[in-house]
Tab-separated table of C-alpha atoms in Angstrom:
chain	number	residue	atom	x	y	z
A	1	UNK	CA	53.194	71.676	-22.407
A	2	UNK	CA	51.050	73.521	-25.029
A	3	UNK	CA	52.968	76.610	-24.618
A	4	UNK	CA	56.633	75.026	-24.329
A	5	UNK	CA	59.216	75.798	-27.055
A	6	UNK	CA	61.163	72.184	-28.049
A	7	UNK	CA	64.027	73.586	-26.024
A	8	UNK	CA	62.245	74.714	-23.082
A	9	UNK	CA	60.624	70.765	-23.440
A	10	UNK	CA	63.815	69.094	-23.961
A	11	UNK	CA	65.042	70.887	-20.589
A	12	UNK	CA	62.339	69.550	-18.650
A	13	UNK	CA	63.014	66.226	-19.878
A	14	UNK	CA	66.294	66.357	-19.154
A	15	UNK	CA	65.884	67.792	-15.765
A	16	UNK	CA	63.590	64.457	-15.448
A	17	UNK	CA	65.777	61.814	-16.854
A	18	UNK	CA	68.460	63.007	-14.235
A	19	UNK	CA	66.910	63.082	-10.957
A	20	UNK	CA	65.621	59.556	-11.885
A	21	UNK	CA	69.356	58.406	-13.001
A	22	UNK	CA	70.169	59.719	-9.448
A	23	UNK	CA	67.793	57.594	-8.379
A	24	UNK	CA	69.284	54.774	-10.503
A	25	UNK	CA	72.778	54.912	-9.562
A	26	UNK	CA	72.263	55.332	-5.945
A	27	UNK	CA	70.066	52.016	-5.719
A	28	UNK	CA	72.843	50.457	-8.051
A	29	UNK	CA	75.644	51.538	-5.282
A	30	UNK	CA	73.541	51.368	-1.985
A	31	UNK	CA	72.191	47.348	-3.472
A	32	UNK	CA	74.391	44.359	-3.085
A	33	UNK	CA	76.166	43.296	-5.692
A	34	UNK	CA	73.634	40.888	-8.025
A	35	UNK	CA	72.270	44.122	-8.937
A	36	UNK	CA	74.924	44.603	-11.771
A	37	UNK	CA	76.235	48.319	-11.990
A	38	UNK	CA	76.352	48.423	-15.926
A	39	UNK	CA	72.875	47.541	-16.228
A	40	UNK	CA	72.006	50.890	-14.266
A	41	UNK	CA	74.931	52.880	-16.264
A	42	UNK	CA	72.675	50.765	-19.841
A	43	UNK	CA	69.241	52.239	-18.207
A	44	UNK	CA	70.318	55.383	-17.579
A	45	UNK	CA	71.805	55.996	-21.479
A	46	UNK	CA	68.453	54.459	-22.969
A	47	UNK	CA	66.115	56.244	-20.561
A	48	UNK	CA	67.181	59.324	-21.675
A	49	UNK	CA	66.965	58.598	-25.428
A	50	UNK	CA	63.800	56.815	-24.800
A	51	UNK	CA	61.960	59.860	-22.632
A	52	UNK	CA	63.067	62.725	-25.049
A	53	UNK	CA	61.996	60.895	-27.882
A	54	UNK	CA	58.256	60.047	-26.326
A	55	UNK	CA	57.949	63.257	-24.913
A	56	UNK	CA	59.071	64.824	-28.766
A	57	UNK	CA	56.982	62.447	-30.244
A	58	UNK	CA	53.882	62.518	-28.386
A	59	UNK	CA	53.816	66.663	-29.386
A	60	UNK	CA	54.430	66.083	-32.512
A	61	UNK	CA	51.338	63.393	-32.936
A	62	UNK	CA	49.630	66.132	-30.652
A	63	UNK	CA	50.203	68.863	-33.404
A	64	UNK	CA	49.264	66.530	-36.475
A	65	UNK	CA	45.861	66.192	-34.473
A	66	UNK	CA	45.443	69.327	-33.773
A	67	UNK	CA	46.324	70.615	-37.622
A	68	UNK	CA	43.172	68.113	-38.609
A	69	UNK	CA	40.920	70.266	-36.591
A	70	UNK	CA	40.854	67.333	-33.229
A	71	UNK	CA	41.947	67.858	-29.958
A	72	UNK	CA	40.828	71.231	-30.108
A	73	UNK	CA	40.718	74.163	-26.965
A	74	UNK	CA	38.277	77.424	-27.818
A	75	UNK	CA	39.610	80.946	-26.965
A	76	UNK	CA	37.559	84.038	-25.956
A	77	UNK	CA	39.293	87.190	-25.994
A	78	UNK	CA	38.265	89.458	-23.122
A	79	UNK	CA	38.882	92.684	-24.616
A	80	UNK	CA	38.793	94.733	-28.537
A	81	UNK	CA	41.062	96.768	-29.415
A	82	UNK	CA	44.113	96.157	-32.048
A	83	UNK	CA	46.163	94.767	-28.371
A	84	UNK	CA	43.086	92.306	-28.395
A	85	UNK	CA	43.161	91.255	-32.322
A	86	UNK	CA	46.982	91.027	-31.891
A	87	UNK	CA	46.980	88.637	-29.199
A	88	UNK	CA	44.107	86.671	-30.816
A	89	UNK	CA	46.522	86.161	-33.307
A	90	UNK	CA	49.047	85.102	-31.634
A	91	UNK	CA	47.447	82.477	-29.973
A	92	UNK	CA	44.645	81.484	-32.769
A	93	UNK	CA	47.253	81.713	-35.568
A	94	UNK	CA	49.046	78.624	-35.427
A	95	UNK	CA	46.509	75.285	-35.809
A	96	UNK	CA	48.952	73.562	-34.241
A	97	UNK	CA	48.218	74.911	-31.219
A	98	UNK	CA	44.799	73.997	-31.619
A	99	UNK	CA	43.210	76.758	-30.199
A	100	UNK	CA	40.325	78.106	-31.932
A	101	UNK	CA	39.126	81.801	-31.776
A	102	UNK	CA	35.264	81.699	-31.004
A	103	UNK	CA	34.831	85.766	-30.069
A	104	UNK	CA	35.884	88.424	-28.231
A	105	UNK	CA	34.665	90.351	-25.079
A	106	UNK	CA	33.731	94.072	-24.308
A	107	UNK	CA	32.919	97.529	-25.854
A	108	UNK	CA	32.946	98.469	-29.468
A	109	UNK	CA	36.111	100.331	-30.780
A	110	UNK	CA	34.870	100.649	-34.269
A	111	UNK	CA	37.835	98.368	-34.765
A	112	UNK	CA	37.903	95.279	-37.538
A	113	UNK	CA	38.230	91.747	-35.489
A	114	UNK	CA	38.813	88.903	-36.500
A	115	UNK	CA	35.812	87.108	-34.745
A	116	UNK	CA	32.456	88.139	-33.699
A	117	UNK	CA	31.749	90.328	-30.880
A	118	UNK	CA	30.173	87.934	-28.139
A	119	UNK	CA	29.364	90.616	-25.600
A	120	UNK	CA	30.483	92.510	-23.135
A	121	UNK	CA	32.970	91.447	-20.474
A	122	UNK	CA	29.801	90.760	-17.820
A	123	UNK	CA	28.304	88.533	-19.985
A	124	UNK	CA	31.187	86.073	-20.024
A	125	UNK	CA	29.330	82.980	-17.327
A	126	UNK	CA	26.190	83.425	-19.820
A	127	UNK	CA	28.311	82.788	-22.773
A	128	UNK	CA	29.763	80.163	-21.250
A	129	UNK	CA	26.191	78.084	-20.910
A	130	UNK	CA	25.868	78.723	-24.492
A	131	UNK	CA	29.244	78.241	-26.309
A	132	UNK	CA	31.928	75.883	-25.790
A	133	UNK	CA	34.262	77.982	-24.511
A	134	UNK	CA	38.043	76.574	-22.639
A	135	UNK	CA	40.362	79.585	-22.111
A	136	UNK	CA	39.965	83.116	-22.212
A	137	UNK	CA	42.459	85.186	-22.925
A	138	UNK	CA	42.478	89.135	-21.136
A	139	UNK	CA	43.910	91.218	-24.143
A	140	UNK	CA	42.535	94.759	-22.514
A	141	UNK	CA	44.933	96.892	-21.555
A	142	UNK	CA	42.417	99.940	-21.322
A	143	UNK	CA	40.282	98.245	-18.854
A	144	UNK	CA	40.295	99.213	-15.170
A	145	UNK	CA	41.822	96.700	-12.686
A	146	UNK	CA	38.443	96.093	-11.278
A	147	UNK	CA	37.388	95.184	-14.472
A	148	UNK	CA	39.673	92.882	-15.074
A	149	UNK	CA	39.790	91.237	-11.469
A	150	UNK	CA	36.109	90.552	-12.135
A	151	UNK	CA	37.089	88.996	-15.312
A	152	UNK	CA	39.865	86.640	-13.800
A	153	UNK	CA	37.357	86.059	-10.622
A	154	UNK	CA	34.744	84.619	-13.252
A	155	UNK	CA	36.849	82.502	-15.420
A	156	UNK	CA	38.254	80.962	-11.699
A	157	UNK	CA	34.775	80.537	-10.843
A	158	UNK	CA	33.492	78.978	-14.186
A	159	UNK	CA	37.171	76.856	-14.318
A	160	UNK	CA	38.507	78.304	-17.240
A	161	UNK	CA	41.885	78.636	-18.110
A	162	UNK	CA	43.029	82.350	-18.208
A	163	UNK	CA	45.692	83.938	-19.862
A	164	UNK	CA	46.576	87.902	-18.970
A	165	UNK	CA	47.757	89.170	-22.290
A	166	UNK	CA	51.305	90.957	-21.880
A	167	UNK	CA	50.214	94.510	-22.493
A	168	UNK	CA	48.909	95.024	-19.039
A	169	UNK	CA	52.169	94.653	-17.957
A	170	UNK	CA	54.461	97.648	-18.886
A	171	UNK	CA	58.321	97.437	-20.410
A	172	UNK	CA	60.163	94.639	-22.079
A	173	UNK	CA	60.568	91.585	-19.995
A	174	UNK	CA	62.888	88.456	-20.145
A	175	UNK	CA	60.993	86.335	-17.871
A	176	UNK	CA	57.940	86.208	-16.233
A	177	UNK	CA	57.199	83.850	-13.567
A	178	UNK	CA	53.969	83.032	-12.258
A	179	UNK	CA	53.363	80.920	-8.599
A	180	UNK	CA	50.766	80.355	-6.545
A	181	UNK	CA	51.565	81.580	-2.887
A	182	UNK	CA	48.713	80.466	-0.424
A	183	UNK	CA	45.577	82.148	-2.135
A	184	UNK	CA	47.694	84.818	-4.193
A	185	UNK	CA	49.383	84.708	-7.285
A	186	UNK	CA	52.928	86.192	-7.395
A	187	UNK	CA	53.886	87.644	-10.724
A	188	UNK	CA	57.978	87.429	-11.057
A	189	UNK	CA	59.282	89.615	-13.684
A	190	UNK	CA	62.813	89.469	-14.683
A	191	UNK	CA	64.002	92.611	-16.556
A	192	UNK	CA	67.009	91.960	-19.113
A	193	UNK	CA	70.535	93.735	-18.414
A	194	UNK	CA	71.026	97.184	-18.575
């Protein structure tokens, strides 16, 4: 729910709020009558009101803690070019979020980052013992699909969130859709009209 827009959250509640008013109205008709039919028709309005405006709340609260430096998630960038620093950004940029930038993986470019150079991509499970260290980002577009296979394989090992930064994948998408499917992961990309 980090990553959700207030839309995308609001749709999520609302997909919520009416499978369980399904749920609702079906006991109210299926259950004799002492269960009275405008106290499901009352739930139903309040539920909704009530579960948009925790779940709104709640991430709100979530980002006030977060601004105050609590609550916090720390980012390593696997990767060092300006694709790298840009994504860094992206995700670092807002303290909201509450991610915070500790370094980034891999070879020199002679480029500027904005965090130190931790090492290179192989030395990510040694980092690990000595940093606190939650997600790592793959912002390498150069890199060889070994490389970052072994990259992904580590974090999966070490139980670290992973992100795969957008430039690996070439062209404009609308959607990308990620699912596990038995041991694989199916990447869904949804091009936008032509």
């Amino acid at each position: 729910l980090r990553y959700l827009g207030g839309l995308q959250l609001l749709k999520k509640a609302f997909a919520v709020w009416f499978r369980v008013s399904l749920v609702v109205l079906a006991i109210a008709l299926l259950v004799p009558e002492p269960f009275p039919r405008l106290a499901a028709v009352w739930f139903i309005a309040f539920y909704l009101a009530a579960f948009a405006s925790v779940r709104l709340l709640t991430r709100a609260l979530r980002r006030f803690v977060r601004q105050r430096g609590r609550n916090l998630r720390y980012l390593v960038v696997a990767g060092t070019g300006p694709d790298a620093a840009r994504a860094a950004q992206e995700f670092s940029g807002d303290p909201g979020l509450g991610m915070r930038l500790v370094g980034f993986l891999g070879e020199s470019q002679g480029f500027t980052l904005p965090a130190p150079l931790l090492g290179a991509f192989t030395d990510l499970e040694t980092l690990v013992r000595s940093h606190v260290i939650d997600e790592v980002l793959v912002a390498a577009p150069d890199a060889s699909v070994a490389q970052t296979s072994a990259i992904v394989e580590t974090c999966n090992l070490l139980g670290l969130r992973t992100h795969l930064y957008g430039g690996l994948l070439p062209g404009t998408w609308r959607n990308v859709d990620a699912r596990q499917h038995g041991y694989e992961v199916v990447l869904s990309l949804t091009p936008y009209p032509h």
